[in-house]
CSV table of N, CA and C in Angstrom, one decimal:
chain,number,residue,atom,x,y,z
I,1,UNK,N,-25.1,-6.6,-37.7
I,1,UNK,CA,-24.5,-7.3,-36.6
I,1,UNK,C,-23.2,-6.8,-36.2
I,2,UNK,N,-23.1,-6.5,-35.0
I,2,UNK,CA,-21.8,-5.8,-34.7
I,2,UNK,C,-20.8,-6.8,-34.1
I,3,UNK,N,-20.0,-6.8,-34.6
I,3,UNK,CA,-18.5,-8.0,-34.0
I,3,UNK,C,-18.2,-7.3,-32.7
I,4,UNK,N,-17.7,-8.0,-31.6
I,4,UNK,CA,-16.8,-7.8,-30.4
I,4,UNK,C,-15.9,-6.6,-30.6
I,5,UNK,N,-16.2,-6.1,-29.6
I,5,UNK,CA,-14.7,-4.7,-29.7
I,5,UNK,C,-13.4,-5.3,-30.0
I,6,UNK,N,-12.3,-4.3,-30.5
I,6,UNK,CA,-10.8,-4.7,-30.8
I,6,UNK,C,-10.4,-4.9,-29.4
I,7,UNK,N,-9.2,-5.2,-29.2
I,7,UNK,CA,-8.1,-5.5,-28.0
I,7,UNK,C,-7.9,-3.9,-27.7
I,8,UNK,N,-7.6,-3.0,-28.4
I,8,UNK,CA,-7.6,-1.9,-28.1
I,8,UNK,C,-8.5,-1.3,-27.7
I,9,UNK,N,-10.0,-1.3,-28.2
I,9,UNK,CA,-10.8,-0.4,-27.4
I,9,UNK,C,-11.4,-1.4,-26.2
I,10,UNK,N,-11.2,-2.8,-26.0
I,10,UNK,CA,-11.5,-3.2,-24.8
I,10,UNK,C,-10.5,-2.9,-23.4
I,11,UNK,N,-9.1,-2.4,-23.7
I,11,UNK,CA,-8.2,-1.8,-23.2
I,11,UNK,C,-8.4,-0.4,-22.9
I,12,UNK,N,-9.1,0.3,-23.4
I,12,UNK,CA,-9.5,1.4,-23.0
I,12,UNK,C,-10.5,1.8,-22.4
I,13,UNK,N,-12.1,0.6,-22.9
I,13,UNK,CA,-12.9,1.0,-22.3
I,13,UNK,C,-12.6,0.9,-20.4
I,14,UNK,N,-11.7,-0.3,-20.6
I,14,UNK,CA,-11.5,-0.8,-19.0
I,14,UNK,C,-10.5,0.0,-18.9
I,15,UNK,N,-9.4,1.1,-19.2
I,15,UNK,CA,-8.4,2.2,-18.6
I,15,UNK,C,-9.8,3.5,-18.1
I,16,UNK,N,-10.7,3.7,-18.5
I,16,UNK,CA,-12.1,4.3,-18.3
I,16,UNK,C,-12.9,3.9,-17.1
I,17,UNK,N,-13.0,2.5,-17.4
I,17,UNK,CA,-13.4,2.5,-16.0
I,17,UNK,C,-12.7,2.4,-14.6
I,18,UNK,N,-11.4,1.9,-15.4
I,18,UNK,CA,-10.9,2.2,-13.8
I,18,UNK,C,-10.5,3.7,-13.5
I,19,UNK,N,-10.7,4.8,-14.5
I,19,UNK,CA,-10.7,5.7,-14.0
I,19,UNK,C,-12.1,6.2,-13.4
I,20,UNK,N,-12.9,5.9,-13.6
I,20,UNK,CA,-14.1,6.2,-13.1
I,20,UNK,C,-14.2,5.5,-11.7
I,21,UNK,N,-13.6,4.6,-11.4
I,21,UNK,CA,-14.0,3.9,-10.4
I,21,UNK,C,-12.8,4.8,-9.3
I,22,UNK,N,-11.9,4.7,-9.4
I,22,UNK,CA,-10.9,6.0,-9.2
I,22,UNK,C,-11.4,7.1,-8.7
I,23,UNK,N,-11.9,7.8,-9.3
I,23,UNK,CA,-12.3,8.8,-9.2
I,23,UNK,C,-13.4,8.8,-7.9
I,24,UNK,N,-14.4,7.6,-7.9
I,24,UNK,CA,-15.6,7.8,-7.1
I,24,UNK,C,-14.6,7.3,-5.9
I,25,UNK,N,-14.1,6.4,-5.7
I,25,UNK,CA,-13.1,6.4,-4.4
I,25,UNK,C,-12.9,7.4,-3.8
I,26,UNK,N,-11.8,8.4,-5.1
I,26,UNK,CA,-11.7,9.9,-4.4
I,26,UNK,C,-12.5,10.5,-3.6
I,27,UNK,N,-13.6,10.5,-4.7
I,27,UNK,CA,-14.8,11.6,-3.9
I,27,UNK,C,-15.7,11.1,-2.5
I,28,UNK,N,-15.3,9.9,-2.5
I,28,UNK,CA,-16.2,9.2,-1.5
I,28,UNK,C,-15.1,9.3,-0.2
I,29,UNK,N,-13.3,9.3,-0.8
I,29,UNK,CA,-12.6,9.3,0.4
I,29,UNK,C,-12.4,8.5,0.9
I,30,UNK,N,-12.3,7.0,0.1
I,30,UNK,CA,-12.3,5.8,0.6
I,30,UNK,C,-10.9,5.5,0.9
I,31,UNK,N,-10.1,5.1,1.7
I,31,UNK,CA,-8.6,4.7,1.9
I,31,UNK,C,-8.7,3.6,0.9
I,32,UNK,N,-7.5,3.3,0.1
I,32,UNK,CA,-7.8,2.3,-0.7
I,32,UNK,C,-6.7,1.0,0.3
I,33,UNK,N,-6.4,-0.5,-0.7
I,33,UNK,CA,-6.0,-1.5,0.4
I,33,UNK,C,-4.5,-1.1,0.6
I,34,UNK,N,-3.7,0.1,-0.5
I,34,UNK,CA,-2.7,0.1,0.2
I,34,UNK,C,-2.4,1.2,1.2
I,35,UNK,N,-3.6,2.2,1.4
I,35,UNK,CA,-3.7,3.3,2.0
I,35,UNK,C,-3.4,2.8,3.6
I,36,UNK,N,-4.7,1.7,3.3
I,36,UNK,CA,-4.6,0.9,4.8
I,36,UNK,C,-3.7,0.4,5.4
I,37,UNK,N,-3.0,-0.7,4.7
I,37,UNK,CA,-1.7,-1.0,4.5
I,37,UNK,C,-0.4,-0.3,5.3
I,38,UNK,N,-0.3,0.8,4.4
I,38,UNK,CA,1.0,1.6,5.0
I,38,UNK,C,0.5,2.0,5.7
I,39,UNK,N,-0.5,2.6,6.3
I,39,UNK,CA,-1.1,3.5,7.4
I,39,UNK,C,-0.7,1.8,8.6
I,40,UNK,N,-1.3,1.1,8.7
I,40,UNK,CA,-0.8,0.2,9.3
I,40,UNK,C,0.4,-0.3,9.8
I,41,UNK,N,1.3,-0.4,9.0
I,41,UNK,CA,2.8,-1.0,8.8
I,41,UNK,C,3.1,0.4,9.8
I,42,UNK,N,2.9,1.6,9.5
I,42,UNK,CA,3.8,2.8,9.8
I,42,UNK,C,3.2,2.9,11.4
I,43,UNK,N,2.4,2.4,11.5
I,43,UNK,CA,1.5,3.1,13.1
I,43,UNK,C,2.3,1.8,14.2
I,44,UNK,N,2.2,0.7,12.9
I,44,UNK,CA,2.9,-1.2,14.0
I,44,UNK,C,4.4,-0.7,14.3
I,45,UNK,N,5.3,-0.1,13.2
I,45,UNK,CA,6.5,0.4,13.4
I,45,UNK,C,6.5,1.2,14.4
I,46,UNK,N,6.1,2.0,14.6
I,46,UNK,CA,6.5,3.2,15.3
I,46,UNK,C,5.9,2.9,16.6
I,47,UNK,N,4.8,1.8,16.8
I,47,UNK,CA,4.5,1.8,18.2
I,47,UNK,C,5.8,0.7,18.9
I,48,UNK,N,6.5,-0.3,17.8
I,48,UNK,CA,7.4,-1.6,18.5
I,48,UNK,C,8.7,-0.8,19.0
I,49,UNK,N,8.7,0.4,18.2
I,49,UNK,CA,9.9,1.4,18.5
I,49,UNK,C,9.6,1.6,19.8
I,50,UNK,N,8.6,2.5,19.8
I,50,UNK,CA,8.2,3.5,21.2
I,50,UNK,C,8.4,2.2,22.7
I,51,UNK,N,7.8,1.5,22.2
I,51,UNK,CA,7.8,0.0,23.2
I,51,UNK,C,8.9,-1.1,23.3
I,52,UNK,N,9.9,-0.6,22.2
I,52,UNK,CA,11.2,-1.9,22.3
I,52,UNK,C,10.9,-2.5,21.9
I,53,UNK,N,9.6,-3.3,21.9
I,53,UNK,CA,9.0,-5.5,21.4
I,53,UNK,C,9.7,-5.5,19.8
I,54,UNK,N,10.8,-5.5,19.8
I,54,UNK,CA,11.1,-5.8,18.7
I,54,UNK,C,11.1,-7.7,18.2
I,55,UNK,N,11.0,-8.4,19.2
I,55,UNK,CA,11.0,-9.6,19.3
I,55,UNK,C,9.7,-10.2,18.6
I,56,UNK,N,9.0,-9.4,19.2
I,56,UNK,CA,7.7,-10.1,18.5
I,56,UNK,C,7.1,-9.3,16.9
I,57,UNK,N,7.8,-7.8,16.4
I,57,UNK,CA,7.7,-7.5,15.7
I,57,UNK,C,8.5,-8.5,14.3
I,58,UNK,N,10.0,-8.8,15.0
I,58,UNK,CA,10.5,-9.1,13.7
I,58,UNK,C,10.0,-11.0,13.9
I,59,UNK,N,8.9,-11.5,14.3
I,59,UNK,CA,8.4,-12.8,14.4
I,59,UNK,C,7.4,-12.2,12.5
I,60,UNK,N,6.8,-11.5,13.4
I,60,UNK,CA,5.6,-10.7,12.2
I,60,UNK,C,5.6,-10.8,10.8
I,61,UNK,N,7.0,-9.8,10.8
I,61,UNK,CA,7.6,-9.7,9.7
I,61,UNK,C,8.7,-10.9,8.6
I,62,UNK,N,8.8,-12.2,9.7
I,62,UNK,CA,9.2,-12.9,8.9
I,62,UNK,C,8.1,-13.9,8.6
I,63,UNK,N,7.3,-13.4,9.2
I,63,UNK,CA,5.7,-14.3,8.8
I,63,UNK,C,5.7,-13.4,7.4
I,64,UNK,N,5.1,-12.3,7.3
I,64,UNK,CA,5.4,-11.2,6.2
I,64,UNK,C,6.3,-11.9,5.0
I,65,UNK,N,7.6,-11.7,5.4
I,65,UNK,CA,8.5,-12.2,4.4
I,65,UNK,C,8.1,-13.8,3.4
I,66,UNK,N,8.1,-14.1,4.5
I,66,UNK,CA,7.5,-16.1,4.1
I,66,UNK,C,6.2,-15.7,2.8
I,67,UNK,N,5.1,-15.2,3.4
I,67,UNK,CA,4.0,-14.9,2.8
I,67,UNK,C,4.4,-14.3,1.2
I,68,UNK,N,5.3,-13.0,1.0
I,68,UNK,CA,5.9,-12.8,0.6
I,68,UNK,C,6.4,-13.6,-0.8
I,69,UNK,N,7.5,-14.5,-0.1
I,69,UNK,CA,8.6,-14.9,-1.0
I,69,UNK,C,7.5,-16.2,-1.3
I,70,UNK,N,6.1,-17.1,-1.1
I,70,UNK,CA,5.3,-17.6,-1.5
I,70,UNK,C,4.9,-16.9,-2.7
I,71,UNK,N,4.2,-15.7,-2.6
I,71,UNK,CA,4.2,-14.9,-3.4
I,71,UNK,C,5.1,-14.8,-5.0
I,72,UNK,N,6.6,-15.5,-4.6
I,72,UNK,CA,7.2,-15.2,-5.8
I,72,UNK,C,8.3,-14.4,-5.8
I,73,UNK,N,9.0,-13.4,-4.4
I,73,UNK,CA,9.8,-12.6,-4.1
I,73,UNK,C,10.5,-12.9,-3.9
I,74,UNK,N,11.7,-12.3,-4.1
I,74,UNK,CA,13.5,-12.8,-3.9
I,74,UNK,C,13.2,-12.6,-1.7
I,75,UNK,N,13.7,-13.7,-1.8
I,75,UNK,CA,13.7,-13.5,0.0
I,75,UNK,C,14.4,-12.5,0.6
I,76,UNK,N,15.8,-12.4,0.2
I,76,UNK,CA,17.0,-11.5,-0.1
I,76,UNK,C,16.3,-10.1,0.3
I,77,UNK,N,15.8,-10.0,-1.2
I,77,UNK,CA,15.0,-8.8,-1.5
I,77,UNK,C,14.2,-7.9,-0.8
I,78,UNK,N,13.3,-8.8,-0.6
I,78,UNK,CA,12.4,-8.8,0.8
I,78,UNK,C,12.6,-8.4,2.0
I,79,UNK,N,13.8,-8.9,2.7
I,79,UNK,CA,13.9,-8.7,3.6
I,79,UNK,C,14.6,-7.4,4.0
I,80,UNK,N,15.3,-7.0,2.9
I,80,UNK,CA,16.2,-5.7,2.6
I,80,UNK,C,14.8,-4.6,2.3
I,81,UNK,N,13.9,-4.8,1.8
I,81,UNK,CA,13.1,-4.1,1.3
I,81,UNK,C,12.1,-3.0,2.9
I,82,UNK,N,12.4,-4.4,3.7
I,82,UNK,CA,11.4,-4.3,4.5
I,82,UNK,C,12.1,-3.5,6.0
I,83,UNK,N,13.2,-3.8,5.9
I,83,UNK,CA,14.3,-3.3,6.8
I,83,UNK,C,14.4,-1.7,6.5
I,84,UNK,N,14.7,-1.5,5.2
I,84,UNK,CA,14.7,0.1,4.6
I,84,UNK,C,13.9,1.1,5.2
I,85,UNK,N,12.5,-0.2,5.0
I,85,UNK,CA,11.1,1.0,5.4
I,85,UNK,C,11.4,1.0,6.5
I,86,UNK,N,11.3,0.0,7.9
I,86,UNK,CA,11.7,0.4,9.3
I,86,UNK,C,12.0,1.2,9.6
I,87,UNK,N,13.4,0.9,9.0
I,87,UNK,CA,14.2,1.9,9.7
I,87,UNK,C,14.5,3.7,9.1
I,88,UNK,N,13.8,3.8,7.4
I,88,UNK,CA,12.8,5.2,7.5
I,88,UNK,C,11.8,5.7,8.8
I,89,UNK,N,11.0,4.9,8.9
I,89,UNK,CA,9.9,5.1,9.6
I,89,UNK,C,10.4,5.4,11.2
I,90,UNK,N,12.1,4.5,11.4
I,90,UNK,CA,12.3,5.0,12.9
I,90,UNK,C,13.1,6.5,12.7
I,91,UNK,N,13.7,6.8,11.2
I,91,UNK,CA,13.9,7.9,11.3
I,91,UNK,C,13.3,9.5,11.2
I,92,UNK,N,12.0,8.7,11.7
I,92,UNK,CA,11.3,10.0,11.5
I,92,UNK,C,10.3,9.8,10.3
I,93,UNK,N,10.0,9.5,9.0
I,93,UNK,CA,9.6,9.5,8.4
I,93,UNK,C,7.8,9.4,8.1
I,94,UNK,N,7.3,10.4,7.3
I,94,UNK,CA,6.1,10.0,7.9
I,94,UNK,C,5.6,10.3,6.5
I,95,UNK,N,4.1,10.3,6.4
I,95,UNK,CA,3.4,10.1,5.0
I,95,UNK,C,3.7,11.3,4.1
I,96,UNK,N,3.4,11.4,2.7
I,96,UNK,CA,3.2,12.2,1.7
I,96,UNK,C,2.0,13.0,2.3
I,97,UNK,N,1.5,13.6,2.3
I,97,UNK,CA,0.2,14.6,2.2
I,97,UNK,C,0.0,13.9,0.9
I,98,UNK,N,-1.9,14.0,1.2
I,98,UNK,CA,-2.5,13.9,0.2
I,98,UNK,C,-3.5,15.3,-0.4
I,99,UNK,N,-2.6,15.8,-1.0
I,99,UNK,CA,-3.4,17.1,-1.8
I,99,UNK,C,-4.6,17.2,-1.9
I,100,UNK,N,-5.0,16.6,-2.5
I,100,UNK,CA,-6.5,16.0,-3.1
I,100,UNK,C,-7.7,15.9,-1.8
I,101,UNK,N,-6.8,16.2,-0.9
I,101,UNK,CA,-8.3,15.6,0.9
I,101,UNK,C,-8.1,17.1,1.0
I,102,UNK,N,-7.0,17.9,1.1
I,102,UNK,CA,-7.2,19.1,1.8
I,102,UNK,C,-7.9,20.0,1.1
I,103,UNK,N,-8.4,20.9,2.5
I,103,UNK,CA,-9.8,21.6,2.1
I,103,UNK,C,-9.1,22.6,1.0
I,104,UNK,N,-9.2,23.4,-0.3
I,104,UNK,CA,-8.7,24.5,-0.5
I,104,UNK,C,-9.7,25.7,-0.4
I,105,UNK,N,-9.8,26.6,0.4
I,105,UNK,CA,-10.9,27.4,0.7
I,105,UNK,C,-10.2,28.3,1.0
């Protein structure tokens, strides 16, 4: 009769599968939820810019914040956090490349 795995090999079998599961994401090319996310945040930014509506963006974002600091976040924090990216994003800023999509041929 075989006893339950240790803490450690149940910690690994599951470091395993999330790399397996990982991995098939990759290959399948799936955006993951924070892919979406910042792809999101950066397209809402840069369109409130292009259009001025800053009024109704920073409504959004203190909806954001609230949700947030529910969450358990320094409000403070938060709000400084969120200001940074903005105002990256108004300065031009734009994604990392992802290595891993481009063709190498």
């Amino acid at each position: 009769m075989t006893g339950r795995p240790s803490y450690k090999q149940r910690l690994a079998q599951k470091a395993e599968r999330q790399r397996d599961y990982r991995q098939r994401l990759k290959a399948r090319r799936r955006p993951s939820r924070a892919d979406i996310s910042i792809t999101l945040f950066h397209w809402l930014t840069q369109r409130t810019a292009r259009k001025g509506n800053w009024k109704v963006f920073d409504r959004m974002m203190d909806t954001v914040r609230d949700r947030l600091v529910a969450r358990g976040f320094d409000k403070v924090e938060t709000e400084q956090a969120i200001d940074a990216l903005v105002e990256k994003i108004e300065d031009g800023w734009e994604f990392q490349r992802k290595p891993e999509f481009e063709d190498n041929e």
